[in-house]
Short mmCIF file of C-alpha atoms in Angstrom, two decimals:
data_model
loop_
_atom_site.label_atom_id
_atom_site.label_comp_id
_atom_site.label_asym_id
_atom_site.label_seq_id
_atom_site.Cartn_x
_atom_site.Cartn_y
_atom_site.Cartn_z
CA MET A 102 -69.21 125.72 175.14
CA ALA A 103 -70.18 126.84 178.63
CA ALA A 104 -67.39 127.66 181.06
CA LEU A 105 -66.74 125.09 183.76
CA PRO A 106 -67.77 126.01 187.31
CA ARG A 107 -64.96 127.68 189.23
CA VAL A 108 -63.53 125.92 192.30
CA PHE A 109 -61.14 127.36 194.88
CA SER A 110 -59.53 125.45 197.71
CA GLY A 111 -56.29 125.54 199.68
CA ILE A 112 -54.21 123.88 202.39
CA GLN A 113 -51.80 125.40 204.87
CA PRO A 114 -48.12 124.44 204.44
CA SER A 115 -47.64 123.51 208.07
CA GLY A 116 -46.65 120.12 209.46
CA ASN A 117 -46.64 116.77 207.69
CA LEU A 118 -49.79 116.08 205.70
CA HIS A 119 -51.58 112.89 206.59
CA LEU A 120 -54.22 110.64 205.06
CA GLY A 121 -57.00 112.73 206.58
CA ASN A 122 -55.78 115.81 204.67
CA TYR A 123 -55.48 113.75 201.51
CA LEU A 124 -58.94 112.14 201.68
CA GLY A 125 -60.62 115.29 202.93
CA ALA A 126 -59.25 117.44 200.13
CA ILE A 127 -56.58 116.43 197.60
CA HIS A 128 -58.03 113.02 196.68
CA ASN A 129 -61.37 114.63 195.82
CA TRP A 130 -59.70 117.43 193.88
CA VAL A 131 -57.97 114.84 191.71
CA GLN A 132 -61.09 112.71 191.19
CA GLU A 133 -63.21 115.69 190.09
CA GLN A 134 -60.67 118.03 188.50
CA LYS A 135 -61.99 117.62 184.95
CA GLN A 136 -65.42 118.86 186.04
CA TYR A 137 -64.21 122.30 187.18
CA ASP A 138 -61.94 125.25 186.52
CA ASN A 139 -59.75 124.73 189.59
CA PHE A 140 -57.62 127.13 191.60
CA PHE A 141 -55.67 125.19 194.22
CA CYS A 142 -53.76 127.42 196.58
CA ILE A 143 -51.02 126.92 199.15
CA VAL A 144 -52.27 129.28 201.85
CA ASP A 145 -49.00 130.30 203.48
CA LEU A 146 -50.37 133.60 204.82
CA HIS A 147 -52.83 131.66 206.94
CA ALA A 148 -49.97 129.62 208.36
CA ILE A 149 -48.31 132.67 209.96
CA THR A 150 -51.18 133.28 212.39
CA VAL A 151 -48.87 131.20 214.63
CA PRO A 152 -45.04 131.48 214.69
CA GLN A 153 -43.23 129.70 211.86
CA ASP A 154 -39.58 128.95 211.18
CA PRO A 155 -38.86 130.80 207.88
CA ALA A 156 -36.66 128.10 206.35
CA GLU A 157 -39.11 125.38 207.32
CA LEU A 158 -42.04 127.38 205.93
CA ARG A 159 -40.29 127.80 202.57
CA LYS A 160 -39.61 124.07 202.44
CA ASN A 161 -43.18 123.22 203.43
CA VAL A 162 -44.54 125.39 200.59
CA ARG A 163 -42.49 123.52 197.99
CA ASP A 164 -43.28 120.17 199.59
CA LEU A 165 -47.01 120.87 199.47
CA ALA A 166 -46.82 121.93 195.83
CA ALA A 167 -45.02 118.67 195.07
CA LEU A 168 -47.70 116.70 196.94
CA TYR A 169 -50.46 118.39 194.94
CA LEU A 170 -48.82 117.30 191.71
CA ALA A 171 -47.71 113.88 192.97
CA SER A 172 -51.29 113.14 193.97
CA GLY A 173 -52.41 113.54 190.38
CA ILE A 174 -53.52 117.15 190.03
CA SER A 175 -53.01 118.08 186.41
CA LEU A 176 -51.92 121.54 185.25
CA ASP A 177 -54.29 121.02 182.31
CA HIS A 178 -57.19 121.31 184.75
CA ALA A 179 -55.86 123.34 187.65
CA THR A 180 -53.90 126.44 188.58
CA ILE A 181 -51.54 125.75 191.48
CA PHE A 182 -50.07 128.77 193.25
CA VAL A 183 -48.90 130.23 196.55
CA GLN A 184 -51.20 132.68 198.31
CA SER A 185 -48.47 135.19 199.22
CA HIS A 186 -47.31 135.33 195.60
CA VAL A 187 -50.58 137.08 194.65
CA PRO A 188 -50.77 140.39 196.58
CA ALA A 189 -54.47 140.79 195.79
CA HIS A 190 -55.24 138.33 198.62
CA VAL A 191 -53.89 140.71 201.25
CA GLU A 192 -55.39 143.78 199.60
CA LEU A 193 -58.90 142.35 199.40
CA GLY A 194 -58.45 140.87 202.86
CA TRP A 195 -58.01 144.40 204.26
CA ILE A 196 -61.04 145.68 202.36
CA LEU A 197 -63.19 142.88 203.73
CA ASN A 198 -61.76 143.47 207.21
CA CYS A 199 -63.18 146.97 207.01
CA GLN A 200 -66.59 145.65 205.95
CA THR A 201 -66.97 142.82 208.47
CA PRO A 202 -68.67 143.52 211.84
CA LEU A 203 -66.47 142.55 214.77
CA GLY A 204 -69.28 140.49 216.25
CA TRP A 205 -69.23 138.20 213.20
CA LEU A 206 -65.57 137.41 213.85
CA ASN A 207 -65.95 137.01 217.62
CA ARG A 208 -68.51 134.25 217.17
CA MET A 209 -66.29 132.07 214.99
CA THR A 210 -65.86 128.70 216.67
CA GLN A 211 -62.30 128.06 215.47
CA PHE A 212 -61.12 131.40 216.85
CA LYS A 213 -62.58 130.57 220.24
CA ASP A 214 -61.03 127.10 220.26
CA LYS A 215 -57.57 128.12 219.05
CA SER A 216 -57.30 131.29 221.14
CA GLN A 217 -57.91 129.29 224.30
CA LYS A 218 -54.89 127.09 223.51
CA GLN A 219 -52.45 129.99 222.97
CA GLU A 220 -50.80 132.24 225.55
CA THR A 221 -50.55 135.11 223.06
CA VAL A 222 -53.28 135.53 220.47
CA ALA A 223 -52.35 137.47 217.34
CA ALA A 224 -54.89 139.75 215.67
CA GLY A 225 -54.38 137.67 212.52
CA LEU A 226 -56.09 134.73 214.20
CA LEU A 227 -59.24 136.82 214.69
CA ASN A 228 -59.05 138.21 211.13
CA TYR A 229 -58.23 134.85 209.54
CA PRO A 230 -61.80 134.42 208.20
CA THR A 231 -61.75 137.71 206.26
CA LEU A 232 -58.54 136.67 204.50
CA MET A 233 -60.13 133.30 203.78
CA ALA A 234 -63.14 135.12 202.35
CA ALA A 235 -60.81 137.17 200.14
CA ASP A 236 -59.11 133.97 198.93
CA ILE A 237 -62.45 132.61 197.78
CA LEU A 238 -64.09 135.76 196.44
CA LEU A 239 -61.11 136.88 194.34
CA TYR A 240 -61.66 134.05 191.86
CA ASP A 241 -65.42 134.41 191.31
CA THR A 242 -65.57 131.04 193.02
CA GLN A 243 -68.80 129.12 192.67
CA ILE A 244 -67.88 125.97 194.64
CA VAL A 245 -65.66 125.57 197.70
CA PRO A 246 -64.85 121.96 198.69
CA VAL A 247 -64.38 121.98 202.48
CA GLY A 248 -64.62 119.72 205.48
CA ASP A 249 -67.61 120.04 207.76
CA ASP A 250 -65.44 121.91 210.29
CA GLN A 251 -65.01 124.73 207.74
CA ARG A 252 -68.72 125.17 207.04
CA GLN A 253 -68.93 128.21 209.34
CA HIS A 254 -66.14 129.95 207.42
CA ILE A 255 -67.97 129.52 204.12
CA GLU A 256 -71.17 130.83 205.67
CA LEU A 257 -69.25 133.89 206.86
CA THR A 258 -67.73 134.36 203.40
CA ARG A 259 -71.23 134.34 201.92
CA ASP A 260 -72.44 136.83 204.54
CA ILE A 261 -69.52 139.19 203.84
CA ALA A 262 -70.03 138.99 200.07
CA GLU A 263 -73.78 139.56 200.33
CA ARG A 264 -73.27 142.53 202.66
CA PHE A 265 -70.70 144.10 200.31
CA ASN A 266 -72.94 143.55 197.29
CA HIS A 267 -75.89 145.09 199.13
CA LEU A 268 -73.91 148.16 200.23
CA TYR A 269 -71.91 148.86 197.07
CA GLY A 270 -73.52 146.96 194.20
CA GLU A 271 -72.95 143.54 192.65
CA THR A 272 -69.26 142.76 193.01
CA PHE A 273 -68.74 139.22 194.27
CA VAL A 274 -70.03 135.82 193.24
CA ILE A 275 -71.70 134.08 196.20
CA PRO A 276 -69.93 130.71 196.67
CA GLU A 277 -71.52 127.41 197.67
CA PRO A 278 -69.81 124.89 199.96
CA LEU A 279 -69.25 121.33 198.77
CA ILE A 280 -69.09 118.98 201.76
CA ARG A 281 -68.72 115.31 200.96
CA PRO A 282 -70.09 112.60 203.24
CA VAL A 283 -67.47 109.91 202.52
CA ALA A 284 -64.34 110.10 204.71
CA ALA A 285 -64.96 113.81 205.24
CA ARG A 286 -63.49 113.43 208.73
CA VAL A 287 -60.76 110.82 209.06
CA MET A 288 -60.19 110.03 212.72
CA GLY A 289 -57.03 109.08 214.60
CA LEU A 290 -56.06 105.41 214.51
CA ASP A 291 -55.24 105.48 218.21
CA GLU A 292 -58.30 107.50 219.25
CA PRO A 293 -61.09 107.21 216.67
CA THR A 294 -63.28 109.79 218.45
CA GLN A 295 -60.74 112.53 217.59
CA LYS A 296 -60.02 113.88 214.12
CA MET A 297 -56.64 112.86 212.66
CA SER A 298 -54.34 115.80 213.33
CA LYS A 299 -50.99 117.06 212.06
CA SER A 300 -50.18 118.39 215.52
CA ASN A 301 -50.76 115.06 217.31
CA LYS A 302 -47.37 113.34 217.46
CA ALA A 303 -48.56 110.20 219.28
CA ALA A 304 -47.39 106.90 217.85
CA ASN A 305 -49.96 105.21 215.57
CA HIS A 306 -52.21 108.30 215.55
CA SER A 307 -51.99 109.41 211.93
CA ILE A 308 -50.95 108.09 208.53
CA PRO A 309 -48.41 110.57 207.10
CA LEU A 310 -48.41 110.78 203.32
CA LEU A 311 -44.62 110.70 203.23
CA GLY A 312 -44.12 108.25 206.10
CA ASP A 313 -42.36 104.90 206.03
CA LEU A 314 -44.70 102.42 204.38
CA LYS A 315 -43.84 99.54 206.71
CA ALA A 316 -44.59 101.74 209.72
CA THR A 317 -47.85 102.81 208.07
CA ARG A 318 -49.00 99.20 207.66
CA LYS A 319 -48.07 98.48 211.26
CA ALA A 320 -50.03 101.52 212.50
CA ILE A 321 -53.15 100.46 210.59
CA MET A 322 -52.93 96.90 211.89
CA ARG A 323 -52.79 98.33 215.42
CA ALA A 324 -55.75 100.67 214.90
CA VAL A 325 -58.24 100.82 217.78
CA THR A 326 -61.56 99.12 217.02
CA ASP A 327 -64.00 97.84 219.67
CA SER A 328 -65.10 94.67 221.43
CA GLY A 329 -67.66 93.71 218.79
CA SER A 330 -67.09 91.53 215.77
CA GLU A 331 -69.54 92.64 213.08
CA ILE A 332 -68.06 94.79 210.33
CA LYS A 333 -70.69 97.37 209.41
CA PHE A 334 -70.88 101.12 208.95
CA ASP A 335 -72.03 102.35 212.36
CA GLU A 336 -71.02 105.80 213.61
CA LYS A 337 -71.38 104.60 217.21
CA ARG A 338 -68.56 102.09 216.64
CA HIS A 339 -65.95 104.73 215.94
CA GLY A 340 -62.88 102.63 215.13
CA VAL A 341 -64.52 100.25 212.66
CA HIS A 342 -66.50 103.08 211.09
CA ASN A 343 -63.28 105.06 210.56
CA LEU A 344 -61.49 102.13 208.86
CA LEU A 345 -64.49 101.44 206.64
CA GLY A 346 -64.66 105.12 205.68
CA ILE A 347 -61.01 105.10 204.63
CA TYR A 348 -61.54 101.91 202.62
CA GLN A 349 -64.64 103.32 200.93
CA ALA A 350 -62.93 106.59 200.02
CA LEU A 351 -59.93 104.87 198.44
CA THR A 352 -61.81 102.09 196.63
CA GLY A 353 -64.94 104.00 195.58
CA LYS A 354 -67.12 101.05 196.57
CA ASP A 355 -70.56 101.56 198.10
CA LYS A 356 -71.36 100.68 201.70
CA ALA A 357 -73.47 97.62 200.90
CA SER A 358 -70.78 95.96 198.79
CA ILE A 359 -68.11 96.70 201.39
CA GLU A 360 -70.20 95.20 204.18
CA ALA A 361 -70.84 92.13 202.02
CA GLU A 362 -67.10 91.85 201.29
CA PHE A 363 -66.23 91.67 204.98
CA GLU A 364 -69.27 89.73 206.21
CA GLY A 365 -68.13 87.00 208.57
CA GLN A 366 -64.55 88.29 208.51
CA GLY A 367 -62.55 89.48 211.52
CA TYR A 368 -61.04 92.86 212.21
CA GLY A 369 -57.63 91.58 211.05
CA LYS A 370 -59.01 91.05 207.55
CA LEU A 371 -60.47 94.57 207.48
CA LYS A 372 -57.26 96.16 208.72
CA GLY A 373 -55.20 94.24 206.21
CA ALA A 374 -57.44 95.34 203.34
CA VAL A 375 -57.30 98.97 204.49
CA ALA A 376 -53.50 98.77 204.75
CA ASP A 377 -53.29 97.35 201.21
CA VAL A 378 -55.32 100.16 199.61
CA VAL A 379 -53.54 102.85 201.63
CA LEU A 380 -50.10 101.61 200.60
CA ALA A 381 -51.22 101.20 196.99
CA THR A 382 -52.10 104.91 197.11
CA LEU A 383 -49.04 106.17 198.96
CA GLU A 384 -46.29 104.23 197.16
CA PRO A 385 -46.67 105.88 193.71
CA LEU A 386 -47.43 109.24 195.36
CA GLN A 387 -44.13 109.11 197.27
CA GLN A 388 -42.21 108.08 194.18
CA ARG A 389 -43.57 111.01 192.15
CA TYR A 390 -43.01 113.39 195.07
CA ASN A 391 -39.34 112.39 195.25
CA GLU A 392 -38.95 113.03 191.51
CA LEU A 393 -40.53 116.49 191.78
CA THR A 394 -38.55 117.63 194.82
CA ALA A 395 -35.30 116.56 193.18
CA ASP A 396 -35.71 119.52 190.78
CA PRO A 397 -36.69 122.66 192.76
CA ALA A 398 -36.39 124.83 189.64
CA GLU A 399 -39.24 122.91 187.96
CA LEU A 400 -41.48 123.41 190.97
CA ASP A 401 -40.61 127.09 191.22
CA GLY A 402 -41.50 127.54 187.55
CA ILE A 403 -44.86 125.85 188.02
CA LEU A 404 -45.66 128.07 191.01
CA LYS A 405 -44.53 131.22 189.16
CA ARG A 406 -46.77 130.48 186.18
CA GLY A 407 -49.62 129.59 188.54
CA ALA A 408 -49.28 132.89 190.40
CA GLU A 409 -49.30 134.81 187.11
CA ARG A 410 -52.53 133.17 185.98
CA ALA A 411 -54.11 133.55 189.44
CA ALA A 412 -53.14 137.24 189.55
CA GLU A 413 -54.90 137.93 186.23
CA VAL A 414 -58.19 136.71 187.67
CA ALA A 415 -57.69 138.08 191.19
CA ASN A 416 -56.64 141.56 190.08
CA ALA A 417 -59.78 141.96 187.96
CA THR A 418 -61.95 141.19 190.98
CA LEU A 419 -59.90 143.45 193.23
CA LEU A 420 -60.28 146.32 190.76
CA ARG A 421 -64.08 145.87 190.81
CA ALA A 422 -64.05 146.10 194.60
CA TYR A 423 -61.82 149.19 194.53
CA GLN A 424 -64.08 150.88 192.01
CA GLN A 425 -67.22 150.10 193.99
CA LEU A 426 -65.65 151.67 197.10
CA GLY A 427 -64.47 154.77 195.22
CA LEU A 428 -60.79 153.88 195.54
CA ARG A 429 -60.27 153.90 191.76
#
């Protein structure tokens, strides 16, 4: 029997995860997990490119692991682990740092955007993409599910891997991005031209996965739409398009059937239906999350076993890179 294609993906343990994070990543991981050999990482080393409170970071790591599992990720189909628990990530990150032209890093859009918003810019923010490349390449990853805003990082990872292979011989598998069109970018309820953000604390902006369900329904019912009345998928009508995208992602229905379902209906009907499917998703997720976080020892054991399995794969790749460079 042929081996399943290898997938790697990860989320930073920073801030409260919202529906955009869930639909852009975790929901898809769960839906497709049986199709792949999955490595799902909690990328805590990426989180420290900006200052973090140590106690809060530790809590966020456990919370994110619990959310992975509460969302339906099965340990039969996935390895869940913490990035910093596998030292090979940092080791390969340094190797790739030494192989990546500075100009490649300087042109990265996210570095330009984030550096302009910070008074002090750490070197780690510039080198973030080489560590991300190491994350991916360590696992002979074939497929990387990412949002469209991460496309440039995957292109850089491919460039770095191809350059290394050309200079030193075949070492790394060249990964392919998997960018999904449905609900790939969930927008803010209050401002549907801006992506839903963990850092935006405005009332009714986001839908936190662990938020109060009554408040969540209220926020959806207050979502910004427009002055029209027709309920159709139209990217120019940002608010309605955003609500329809959320509904489509959670129900799995196609656009034509959704438009037929809401034909002749008002925005209140659409918002109510979106609220119903969102709460039907979040209620069991929150219940399972509460069960998992009540027993930290169980979570720690899952993460320990995940790191051990991840290290077996990562260390083999790291050794190949060392050998190609003459370091072993």
